[in-house]
Amino acid sequence: MKTVNISVAFMPLVDAAPLIVAQEMGFAETEGISLDLIAAPSWSSVRDMLAFGRVDAAHLLSPVPVAMALGLGGVSTPISAVSILSANGNVLGVGRALEDTLRASGYDFDFKDPVKAAAALAAAHDGPITFGVPFPFSMHVELLRYWGARTALGEDGIEIRTVPPPLMAEALAAGDIDALCVGEPWGSVAVDRGLGALLLPGKAIWEFAPEKVLAVRTDWAETEPDLLGRLMRAVWRAGRWLSSPESRSTAGEILSRKAYLDVPAELIDRALSGELTVTSSGAQRTVDHFVEFHTGAATFPWRSQAKWIAQQLQQRHGTNGAVSTSQAAHVFRSDLHRSHLASTGADLPGASEKLEGAIRHATAVASMKGDISLLPDAFFDGQIFDPSEGN
C-alpha cells in the first residue's frame, strides 16, 4: 500500500493526543497514511487552515463547525466533525489576586463543587470576572456561560477575553485576565509558575462534554472517502491505546516533545491520570475521566450534543435564520463515524441522539454489538436537554 500524506493542523494541547499518537505509534502507518502534523498559533489559524485548504483535517474546538454552519464567525466553508477527539479536559483557574482573596475567605479549593466555587468567586470579586478562553466559539465559553447563568455569578458576572492556550499563563501574570478556562497542560503551567490556582475541572459543569473534534472539509469527506476512513480508523485506534493506564508514560513522553507541546512530561501525566496539582503549594485533587479519548463511546459525534451547542450559540449570538439548530447539528457526522469505523469492530451507538444530561451512572445503551455503557453526562444543575424539542 502506497503511503499517502494527510496534513493536519493542531493546537499544542493534551487533547491533540489521538492525532499525535496515531502518527508516532504507527496507527497511521498501519492504514497506509502519514500525518503531517502542523502546530498552529491560535484556534482561528486552525479553523482558517482547514477552511481554506491549507490542511486536509484538523484538531478543532467542538463548537466551531456548528458556529460555521450557523453563519457565525465570518467563515462559512462547510465543515464535518467526523469524530470526537476528546471529552472533557478543561480546567477553570484563578490568578494570584483571586486565589489569595479566596484563601483568606476560607475557600478550600476542593476542585469539585461548581455552586460553592461560584458563590466564593462572587463574594471575592467586585464586578465581572475576566476569564481568558482560547476562542469565542469554544466549549470553554459554553461551560462558563452555562455555569455563570445558573449560579451566584449571574449572567453578567463573567467577561470573556480570547487568549491562545500557550499564552494563558502570561496573560494571568500580566493582569490581562483575572481567571482562565483552558485545556491542559496550560492551567497546570500557570499553577507551577506560581501564577494562580485551579478552581474546577470543566467536567464539574458538564460531566461528559465534547471538547475537540476531528474535523474535515465536507467536500474533502465526499471526494476522499477512502483517505477519510483511514484517518478516522488510525485516530480511533490511537484513542483506544490512550485509554489504557499503561500507555500514559509513553504518551506523556511523546506529547512533551518540542514538536508537540514542549512542556515537561510530568505536566502532561497530570491530565492523562486525572491527578492534578491545583495550587502552587502542591495540593492535589483526583478527577476520574478528567479527559477521555475512548471509554463510554467517547469518540461518537452525538448530534444531540451538536444541537445543544447550536441552541446555546443561537440564543447568545442570534443567526440569520437560514439554518436551523437541527440542520446545524448535522455537522456532527454520526453517519460517517459509523460507516468508516465499521471495519474496526468498534461497537457504536444505535441512535444518533440522546437526552443530554440524563445519565447519572454508567448505563448500557442499544448498540451494534450490545456492549456499550455510556459514562455519566450530567449537567451540574440537573438539567436535561431533549434534542427533539425546538428547531
XYZ file of C-alpha atoms in Angstrom:
391
model
C 0.000 0.000 0.000
C 1.454 3.350 -1.010
C 1.704 5.741 1.921
C -0.391 8.869 1.450
C 0.350 12.090 3.319
C -2.526 13.820 5.117
C -1.900 17.292 6.535
C -3.477 18.007 9.922
C -3.493 21.235 11.947
C -3.462 21.061 15.725
C -3.024 23.199 18.815
C -0.450 22.157 21.444
C -2.805 20.604 23.968
C -3.073 17.245 25.706
C -6.299 16.568 23.817
C -4.426 16.564 20.496
C -3.010 13.252 21.706
C -5.029 10.929 19.412
C -3.604 12.629 16.319
C -0.039 12.759 17.642
C -0.149 9.179 18.891
C -1.697 7.953 15.632
C 1.401 9.179 13.823
C 4.063 8.392 16.420
C 2.845 4.928 17.442
C 2.285 3.613 13.926
C -1.518 3.564 13.790
C -1.417 5.872 10.766
C 1.257 3.754 9.081
C -0.922 0.664 9.505
C -3.610 2.455 7.469
C -1.128 3.428 4.764
C -1.070 7.107 5.674
C 1.359 9.557 7.226
C 0.100 12.536 9.223
C 1.860 15.824 8.581
C 1.055 17.443 11.927
C 1.227 21.244 11.773
C 1.169 23.193 15.032
C -0.907 26.366 14.788
C -0.542 29.557 16.862
C -4.260 30.035 17.523
C -7.665 28.441 17.031
C -8.576 30.965 14.358
C -5.493 29.790 12.460
C -6.577 26.156 12.789
C -10.059 26.980 11.509
C -8.770 29.028 8.583
C -6.102 26.495 7.613
C -8.816 23.872 7.337
C -11.477 26.050 5.724
C -9.186 27.429 3.035
C -7.491 24.160 2.133
C -4.087 24.594 3.784
C -4.651 21.274 5.580
C -6.892 18.269 4.999
C -8.027 17.791 8.602
C -7.850 19.483 11.969
C -7.979 19.124 15.730
C -10.815 21.595 16.291
C -12.956 23.018 19.074
C -16.300 21.216 19.043
C -18.478 24.360 18.658
C -16.545 25.723 15.663
C -18.143 23.556 12.914
C -21.557 24.270 14.439
C -20.902 28.019 14.559
C -19.744 27.971 10.944
C -22.937 26.165 9.895
C -24.963 28.868 11.666
C -23.101 31.589 9.782
C -21.150 32.811 12.814
C -17.523 33.890 12.760
C -17.218 35.063 9.173
C -16.026 31.749 7.657
C -18.736 29.615 6.083
C -16.905 26.675 4.484
C -18.933 23.518 5.244
C -17.047 21.501 7.851
C -17.827 17.989 9.093
C -16.954 16.787 12.595
C -16.426 13.091 11.909
C -15.260 12.010 15.377
C -14.950 13.402 18.865
C -11.238 13.515 19.668
C -11.718 14.131 23.390
C -14.355 14.610 26.049
C -13.636 16.941 28.961
C -10.049 18.043 29.678
C -10.537 21.715 30.586
C -9.723 23.472 33.850
C -11.034 26.682 35.358
C -8.446 28.599 37.328
C -7.886 31.951 39.030
C -4.910 34.307 39.196
C -2.962 35.037 42.343
C -5.064 38.010 43.454
C -8.284 35.995 43.393
C -6.536 32.956 44.831
C -5.320 34.964 47.825
C -8.756 36.500 48.395
C -10.466 33.135 48.166
C -7.960 31.555 50.508
C -8.420 34.384 53.033
C -12.177 33.755 52.958
C -11.636 30.099 53.877
C -12.268 28.613 50.437
C -10.706 25.140 50.288
C -10.148 24.661 46.532
C -12.000 21.336 46.617
C -11.960 21.227 42.803
C -15.396 19.664 42.545
C -18.305 21.908 43.624
C -19.286 24.466 40.939
C -22.013 26.066 43.065
C -19.691 26.653 46.014
C -16.914 27.882 43.711
C -19.223 30.390 42.032
C -20.506 31.700 45.356
C -16.949 32.132 46.621
C -15.918 33.944 43.441
C -18.933 36.232 43.507
C -18.131 37.221 47.085
C -14.424 37.667 46.390
C -14.594 39.978 43.390
C -16.315 43.309 42.851
C -17.754 43.351 39.345
C -17.397 40.903 36.440
C -14.506 38.447 36.425
C -12.497 38.424 33.211
C -11.837 34.852 32.076
C -9.301 34.049 29.412
C -10.611 31.498 26.916
C -8.952 30.113 23.778
C -11.647 31.147 21.257
C -15.096 32.783 21.188
C -16.709 29.620 19.786
C -15.468 27.000 22.222
C -16.690 24.618 24.887
C -14.773 26.820 27.326
C -17.191 29.678 26.657
C -20.232 27.403 26.693
C -19.283 25.940 30.063
C -18.534 29.344 31.567
C -21.766 30.903 30.307
C -23.854 27.944 31.450
C -22.202 27.951 34.885
C -22.377 31.695 35.388
C -26.046 31.972 34.443
C -27.066 29.294 36.947
C -25.008 30.293 39.970
C -24.290 33.291 42.182
C -22.032 34.748 39.484
C -25.002 35.583 37.266
C -25.125 36.071 33.518
C -23.186 39.338 33.754
C -20.636 38.099 36.256
C -18.242 36.755 33.628
C -16.421 38.636 30.889
C -14.641 36.758 28.115
C -11.246 37.567 26.619
C -9.598 35.437 23.938
C -6.056 34.222 24.694
C -4.234 31.391 22.843
C -3.733 28.460 25.248
C 0.092 28.610 25.419
C -0.122 32.305 26.383
C -2.700 31.885 29.146
C -0.152 31.900 31.989
C 1.456 35.062 30.630
C -1.951 36.757 30.440
C -2.562 35.919 34.111
C 0.883 37.209 35.056
C 0.313 40.468 33.196
C -3.082 41.021 34.789
C -4.822 40.946 31.417
C -7.232 38.343 32.808
C -8.449 37.503 36.315
C -9.071 33.832 35.633
C -8.882 31.215 32.896
C -10.699 28.329 31.307
C -8.271 26.340 29.195
C -7.272 22.842 28.168
C -4.355 21.145 29.829
C -1.450 21.441 30.287
C -1.764 25.227 30.279
C -3.702 25.511 33.542
C -1.061 23.387 35.240
C 1.669 25.546 33.714
C 0.125 28.580 35.437
C -0.011 26.738 38.764
C 3.589 25.550 38.515
C 4.742 29.088 37.769
C 3.021 30.302 40.943
C 0.559 32.436 38.990
C -2.681 31.079 40.425
C -4.726 28.049 41.384
C -7.157 25.676 39.709
C -10.775 26.090 40.726
C -12.741 23.404 38.865
C -12.399 20.814 36.131
C -14.652 21.580 33.181
C -16.446 18.284 33.751
C -17.787 19.628 37.053
C -20.119 21.749 34.898
C -20.981 19.191 32.190
C -19.762 15.737 33.051
C -19.094 14.460 29.529
C -18.768 17.486 27.275
C -17.466 17.037 23.714
C -14.286 19.105 23.752
C -12.373 18.642 20.492
C -13.393 17.063 17.202
C -11.630 15.580 14.231
C -12.810 17.947 11.513
C -12.509 17.892 7.726
C -13.992 19.948 4.941
C -17.241 18.379 3.880
C -16.215 18.367 0.228
C -12.981 16.520 1.139
C -15.000 13.934 3.052
C -17.119 13.394 -0.049
C -14.288 13.265 -2.596
C -11.751 11.347 -0.466
C -13.819 8.788 1.445
C -11.029 6.205 1.451
C -8.495 8.596 2.951
C -11.039 9.835 5.462
C -11.724 6.283 6.589
C -8.031 5.556 7.007
C -7.559 8.726 9.043
C -10.547 8.024 11.266
C -9.519 4.445 11.961
C -5.950 5.429 12.817
C -7.121 8.114 15.213
C -9.753 5.839 16.784
C -7.138 3.166 17.467
C -4.839 5.801 18.949
C -7.637 6.891 21.299
C -8.201 3.304 22.343
C -4.473 2.936 23.073
C -4.523 6.163 25.106
C -7.369 4.855 27.250
C -5.061 2.266 28.832
C -3.276 3.421 32.019
C -0.210 1.501 30.825
C 0.103 3.931 27.908
C 0.373 7.113 29.964
C 4.132 7.179 30.439
C 4.837 6.692 26.748
C 2.094 9.134 25.742
C 3.468 11.776 28.100
C 6.961 11.398 26.681
C 5.687 11.708 23.099
C 3.483 14.724 23.758
C 6.222 16.508 25.712
C 8.488 16.716 22.662
C 9.383 20.115 21.274
C 7.440 19.492 18.062
C 4.242 18.987 20.027
C 3.585 20.528 23.474
C 7.172 21.289 24.545
C 6.434 21.021 28.271
C 7.649 18.512 30.899
C 6.064 15.077 30.590
C 5.020 15.279 34.251
C 2.604 18.110 33.444
C 1.017 16.010 30.720
C 0.723 13.000 33.003
C -1.448 15.021 35.387
C -4.143 15.370 32.759
C -3.846 11.808 31.485
C -4.074 10.368 35.010
C -6.568 12.885 36.428
C -4.172 13.586 39.321
C -3.998 17.370 39.202
C -1.987 19.772 41.324
C -4.390 22.631 41.995
C -2.268 25.102 43.991
C 1.374 26.144 43.938
C 1.692 24.716 47.455
C 1.156 21.276 45.954
C -2.449 20.448 46.897
C -3.632 17.596 44.700
C -7.079 16.504 43.558
C -8.165 13.408 41.641
C -10.715 13.580 38.823
C -11.923 10.371 37.199
C -12.138 10.640 33.406
C -10.628 14.131 33.554
C -10.010 13.747 29.827
C -11.432 10.819 27.895
C -10.399 9.587 24.456
C -12.263 6.287 24.104
C -14.243 4.839 27.015
C -18.006 5.319 27.002
C -18.221 5.773 23.217
C -16.247 8.986 23.722
C -15.441 9.257 20.010
C -19.053 9.187 18.857
C -20.297 12.540 17.482
C -23.768 12.748 19.015
C -25.988 15.108 17.061
C -27.800 15.909 20.297
C -24.562 17.427 21.614
C -24.205 19.483 18.455
C -27.793 20.618 18.798
C -27.192 21.708 22.400
C -24.204 23.723 21.198
C -26.242 25.205 18.347
C -29.031 26.321 20.664
C -26.575 27.965 23.058
C -24.916 29.817 20.188
C -28.203 30.861 18.645
C -29.592 32.175 21.923
C -26.483 34.235 22.570
C -25.485 35.406 19.090
C -28.631 35.043 17.009
C -28.441 33.864 13.401
C -29.938 34.886 10.081
C -32.475 32.074 10.391
C -31.390 30.392 7.169
C -30.095 27.362 9.065
C -31.978 25.810 11.973
C -30.245 24.370 15.016
C -31.292 20.899 13.822
C -29.659 21.482 10.448
C -26.520 22.855 12.072
C -26.340 19.781 14.303
C -25.825 17.611 11.238
C -22.218 18.793 11.044
C -21.621 16.122 13.715
C -21.401 13.224 11.272
C -22.577 10.184 13.173
C -23.316 8.590 9.786
C -19.708 8.828 8.608
C -18.467 7.731 12.023
C -20.454 4.519 11.771
C -19.599 3.741 8.187
C -15.855 4.372 8.392
C -15.299 2.611 11.723
C -17.352 -0.467 10.894
C -14.267 -2.441 9.866
C -12.539 -1.821 13.225
C -15.075 -3.880 15.130
C -15.937 -0.822 17.197
C -19.250 -1.086 18.994
C -21.139 2.099 18.203
C -24.455 3.513 19.474
C -27.544 2.620 17.522
C -29.005 6.118 17.856
C -27.504 9.449 16.797
C -29.182 11.498 19.527
C -29.799 11.067 23.236
C -31.127 13.041 26.158
C -28.114 15.113 27.191
C -27.564 15.264 30.935
C -29.781 12.286 31.751
C -27.080 9.720 32.539
C -26.181 9.667 36.233
C -24.164 6.437 36.287
C -22.609 4.134 33.671
C -25.537 2.969 31.555
C -25.809 0.301 28.865
C -27.402 1.528 25.639
C -28.555 -0.046 22.397
C -25.593 -0.539 20.104
C -24.377 -2.585 17.180
C -22.984 -5.317 19.459
C -24.746 -4.545 22.714
C -21.532 -3.888 24.644
C -21.609 -0.107 25.162
C -22.019 1.592 28.502
C -22.128 5.374 28.396
C -20.456 7.337 31.168
C -22.325 9.944 33.259
C -23.079 13.120 31.314
C -24.944 15.218 33.893
C -25.085 18.998 33.907
C -24.215 20.356 37.350
C -27.691 21.867 37.811
C -29.540 18.668 36.923
C -30.997 19.990 33.672
C -31.770 17.579 30.831
C -31.593 18.649 27.199
C -34.129 16.974 24.918
C -32.932 17.315 21.301
C -36.450 16.652 19.982
C -37.621 19.991 21.343
C -37.083 23.260 19.480
C -35.964 23.560 15.866
